[in-house]
Short mmCIF file of C-alpha atoms in Angstrom, two decimals:
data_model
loop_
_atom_site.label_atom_id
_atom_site.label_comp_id
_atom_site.label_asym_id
_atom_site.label_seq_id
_atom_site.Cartn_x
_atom_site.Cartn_y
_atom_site.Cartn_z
CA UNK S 1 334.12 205.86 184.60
CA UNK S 2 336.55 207.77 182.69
CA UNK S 3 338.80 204.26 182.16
CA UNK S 4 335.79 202.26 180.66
CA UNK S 5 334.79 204.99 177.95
CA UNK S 6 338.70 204.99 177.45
CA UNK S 7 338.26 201.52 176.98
CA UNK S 8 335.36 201.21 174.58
CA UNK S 9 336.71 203.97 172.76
CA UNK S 10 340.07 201.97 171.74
CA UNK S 11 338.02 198.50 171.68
CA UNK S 12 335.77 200.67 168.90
CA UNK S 13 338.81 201.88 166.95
CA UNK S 14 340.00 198.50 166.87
CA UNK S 15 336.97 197.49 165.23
CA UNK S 16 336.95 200.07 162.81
CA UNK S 17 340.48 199.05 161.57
CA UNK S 18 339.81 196.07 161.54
CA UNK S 19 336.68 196.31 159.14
CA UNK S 20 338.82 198.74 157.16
CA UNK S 21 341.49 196.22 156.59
CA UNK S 22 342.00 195.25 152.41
CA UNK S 23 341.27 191.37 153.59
CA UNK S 24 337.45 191.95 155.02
CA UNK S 25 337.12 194.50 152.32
CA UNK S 26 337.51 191.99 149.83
CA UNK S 27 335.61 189.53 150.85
CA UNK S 28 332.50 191.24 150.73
CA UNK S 29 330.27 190.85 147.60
CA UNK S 30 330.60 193.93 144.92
CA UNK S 31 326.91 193.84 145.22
CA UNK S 32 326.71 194.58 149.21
CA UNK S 33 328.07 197.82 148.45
CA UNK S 34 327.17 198.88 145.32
CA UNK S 35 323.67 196.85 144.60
CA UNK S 36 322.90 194.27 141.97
CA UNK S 37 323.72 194.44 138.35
CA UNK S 38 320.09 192.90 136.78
CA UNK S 39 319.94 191.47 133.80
CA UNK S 40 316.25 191.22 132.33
CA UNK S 41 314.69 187.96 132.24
CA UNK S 42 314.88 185.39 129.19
CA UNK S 43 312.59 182.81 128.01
CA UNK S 44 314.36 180.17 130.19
CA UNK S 45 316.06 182.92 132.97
CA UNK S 46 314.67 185.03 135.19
CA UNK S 47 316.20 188.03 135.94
CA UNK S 48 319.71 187.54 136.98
CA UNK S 49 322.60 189.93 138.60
CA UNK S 50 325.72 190.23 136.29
CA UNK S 51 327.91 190.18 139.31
CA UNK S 52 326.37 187.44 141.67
CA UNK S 53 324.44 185.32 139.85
CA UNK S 54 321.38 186.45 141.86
CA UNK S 55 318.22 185.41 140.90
CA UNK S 56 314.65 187.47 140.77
CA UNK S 57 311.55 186.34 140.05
CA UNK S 58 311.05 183.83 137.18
CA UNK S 59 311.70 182.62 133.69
CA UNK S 60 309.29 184.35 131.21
CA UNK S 61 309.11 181.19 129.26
CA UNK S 62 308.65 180.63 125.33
CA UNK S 63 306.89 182.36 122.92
CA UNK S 64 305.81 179.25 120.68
CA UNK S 65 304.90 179.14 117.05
CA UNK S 66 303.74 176.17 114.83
CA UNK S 67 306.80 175.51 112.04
CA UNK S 68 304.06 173.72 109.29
CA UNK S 69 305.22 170.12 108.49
CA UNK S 70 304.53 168.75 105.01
CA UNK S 71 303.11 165.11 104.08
CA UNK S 72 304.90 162.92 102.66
CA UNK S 73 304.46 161.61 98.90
CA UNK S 74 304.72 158.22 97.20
CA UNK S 75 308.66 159.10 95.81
CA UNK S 76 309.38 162.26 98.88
CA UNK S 77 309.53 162.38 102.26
CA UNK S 78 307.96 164.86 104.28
CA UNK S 79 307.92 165.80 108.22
CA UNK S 80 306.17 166.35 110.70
CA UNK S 81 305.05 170.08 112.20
CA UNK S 82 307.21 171.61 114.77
CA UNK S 83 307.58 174.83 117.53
CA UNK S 84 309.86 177.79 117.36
CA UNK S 85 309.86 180.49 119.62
CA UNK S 86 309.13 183.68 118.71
CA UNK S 87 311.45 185.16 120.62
CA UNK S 88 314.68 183.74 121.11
CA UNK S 89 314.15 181.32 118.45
CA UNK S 90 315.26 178.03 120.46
CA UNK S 91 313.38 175.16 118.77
CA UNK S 92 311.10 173.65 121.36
CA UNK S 93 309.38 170.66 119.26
CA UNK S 94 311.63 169.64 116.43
CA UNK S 95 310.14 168.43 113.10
CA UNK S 96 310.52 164.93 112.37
CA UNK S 97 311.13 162.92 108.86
CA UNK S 98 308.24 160.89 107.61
CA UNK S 99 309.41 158.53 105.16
CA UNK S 100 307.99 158.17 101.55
CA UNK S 101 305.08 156.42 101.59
CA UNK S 102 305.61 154.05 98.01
CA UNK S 103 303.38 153.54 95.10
CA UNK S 104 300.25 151.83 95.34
CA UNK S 105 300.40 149.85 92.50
CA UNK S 106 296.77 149.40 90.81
CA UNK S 107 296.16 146.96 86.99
CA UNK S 108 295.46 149.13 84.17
CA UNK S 109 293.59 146.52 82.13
CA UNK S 110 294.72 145.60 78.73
CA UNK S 111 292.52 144.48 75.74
CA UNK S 112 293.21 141.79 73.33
CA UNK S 113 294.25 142.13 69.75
CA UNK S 114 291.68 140.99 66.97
CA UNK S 115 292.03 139.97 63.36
CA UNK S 116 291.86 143.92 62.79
CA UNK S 117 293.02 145.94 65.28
CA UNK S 118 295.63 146.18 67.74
CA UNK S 119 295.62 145.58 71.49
CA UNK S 120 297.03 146.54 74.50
CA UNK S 121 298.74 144.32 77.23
CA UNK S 122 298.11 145.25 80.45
CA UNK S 123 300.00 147.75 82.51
CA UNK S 124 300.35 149.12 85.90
CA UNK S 125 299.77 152.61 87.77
CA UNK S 126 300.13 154.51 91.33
CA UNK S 127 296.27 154.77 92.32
CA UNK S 128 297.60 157.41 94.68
CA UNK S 129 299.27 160.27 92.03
CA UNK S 130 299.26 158.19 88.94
CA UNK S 131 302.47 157.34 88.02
CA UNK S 132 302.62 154.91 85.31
CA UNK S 133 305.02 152.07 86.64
CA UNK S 134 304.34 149.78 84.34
CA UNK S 135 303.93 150.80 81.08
CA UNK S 136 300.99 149.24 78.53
CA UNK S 137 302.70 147.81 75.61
CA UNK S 138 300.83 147.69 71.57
CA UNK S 139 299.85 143.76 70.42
CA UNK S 140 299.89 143.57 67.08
CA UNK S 141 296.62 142.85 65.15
CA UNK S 142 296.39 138.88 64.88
CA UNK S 143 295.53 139.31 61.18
CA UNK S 144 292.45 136.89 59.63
CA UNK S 145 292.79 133.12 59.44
CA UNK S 146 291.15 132.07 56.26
CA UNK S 147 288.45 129.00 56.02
CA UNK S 148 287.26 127.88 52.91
CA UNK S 149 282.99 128.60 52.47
CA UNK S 150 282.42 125.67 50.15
CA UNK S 151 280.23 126.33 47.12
CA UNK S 152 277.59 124.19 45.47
CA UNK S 153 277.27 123.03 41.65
CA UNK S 154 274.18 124.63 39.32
CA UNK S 155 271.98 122.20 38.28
CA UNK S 156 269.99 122.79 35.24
CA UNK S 157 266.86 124.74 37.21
CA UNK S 158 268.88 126.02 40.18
CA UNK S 159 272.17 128.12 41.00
CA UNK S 160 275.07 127.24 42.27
CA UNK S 161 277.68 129.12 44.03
CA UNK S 162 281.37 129.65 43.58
CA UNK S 163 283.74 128.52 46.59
CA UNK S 164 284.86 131.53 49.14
CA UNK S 165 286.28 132.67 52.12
CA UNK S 166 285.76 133.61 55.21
CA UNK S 167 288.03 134.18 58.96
CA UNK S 168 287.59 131.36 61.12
CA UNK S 169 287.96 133.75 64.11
CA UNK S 170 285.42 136.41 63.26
CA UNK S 171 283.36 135.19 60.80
CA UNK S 172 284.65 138.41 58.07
CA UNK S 173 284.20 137.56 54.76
CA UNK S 174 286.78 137.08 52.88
CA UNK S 175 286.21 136.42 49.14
CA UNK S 176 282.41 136.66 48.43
CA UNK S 177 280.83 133.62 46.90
CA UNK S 178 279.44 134.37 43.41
CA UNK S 179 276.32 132.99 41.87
CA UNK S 180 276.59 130.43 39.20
CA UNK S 181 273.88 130.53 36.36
CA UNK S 182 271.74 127.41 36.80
CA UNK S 183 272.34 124.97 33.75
CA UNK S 184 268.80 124.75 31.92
CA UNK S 185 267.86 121.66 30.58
CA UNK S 186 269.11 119.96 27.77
CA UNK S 187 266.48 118.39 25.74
CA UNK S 188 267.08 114.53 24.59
CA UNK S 189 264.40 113.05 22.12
CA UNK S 190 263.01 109.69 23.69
CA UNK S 191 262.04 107.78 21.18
CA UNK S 192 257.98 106.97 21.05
CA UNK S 193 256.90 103.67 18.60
CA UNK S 194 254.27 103.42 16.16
CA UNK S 195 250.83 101.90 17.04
CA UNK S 196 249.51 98.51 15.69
CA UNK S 197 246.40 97.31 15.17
CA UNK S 198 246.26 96.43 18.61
CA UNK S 199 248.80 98.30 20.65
CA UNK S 200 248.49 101.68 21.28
#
């Protein structure tokens, strides 16, 4: 009896030498002995031991807020919204370019020139923001193309007229035609013969 609890008593100091050697000592985790080191949980981490690399729990995930996008114009691109979060500020939906869009080109009618006035050729806008892309350009007035408004002699109980103008194009009168006197008569004698005896 008294040789077996010698015996367990030196197979129990060997044990405790041997789990007080440096080489067991250090390979035991810091954190068996003195706990874990946390580290709160991120947006995309949960809560994690500084030592270990122990994981808790779960990832908090993100905090997301709209980043407003802006349309595009007919000369400036624009993009598209995106998502930021709030908290770490990691980008989770990034914005994308829109292209310009380009002019829609619409006529801006012209008007022709007359005999008086100027015209306008046509031109060309943006029927989205009204950009002239064309511009209208002045016609010059054609000026009057002259016709001769033929008169008419007097005679001796009517008037006559002078000879005058007028435009061809739009009728305008050009010289005015003036009023000729009529002639009157002039008086001739004809002759009469004397009567006879017999003739009257």
């Amino acid at each position: 009896m008294k040789t077996k609890r010698i015996v367990l008593l030196v197979a129990l100091l060997v044990i405790i030498a041997a789990l007080s050697s440096c080489s067991f000592i250090e390979q035991l985790s810091p954190c068996m002995i003195t706990g874990h080191n946390w580290t709160d949980a991120t947006c995309t981490a949960p809560k994690t031991c500084a030592d270990c690399g122990a994981t808790e729990g779960e990832a908090l995930g993100h905090t997301e807020e709209i980043i407003p996008g802006m349309a595009a114009t007919c000369t400036t691109g624009g993009y598209t919204e995106g998502k930021i979060c709030t908290v770490c500020n990691e980008v989770t939906v990034a914005q994308e370019e829109i292209s310009a869009l380009g002019h829609t080109e619409e006529v801006v009618p012209g008007y022709a020139a007359t005999c008086t006035e100027k015209g306008l050729s046509d031109g060309k806008k943006c029927s989205v923001c009204d950009e002239t892309l064309v511009a209208q350009e002045e016609i010059a007035a054609l000026g009057h193309t002259e016709e001769v408004v033929p008169g008419k002699a007097a005679t001796c109980t009517e008037k006559g007229l002078k000879d005058g103008k007028k435009c061809s194009v739009c009728d305008e009168i050009l010289l005015a035609q003036e009023e000729i006197a009529a002639l009157g008569h002039t008086e001739e004698v004809v002759p009469g013969k004397a009567a006879t005896c017999t003739e009257k």
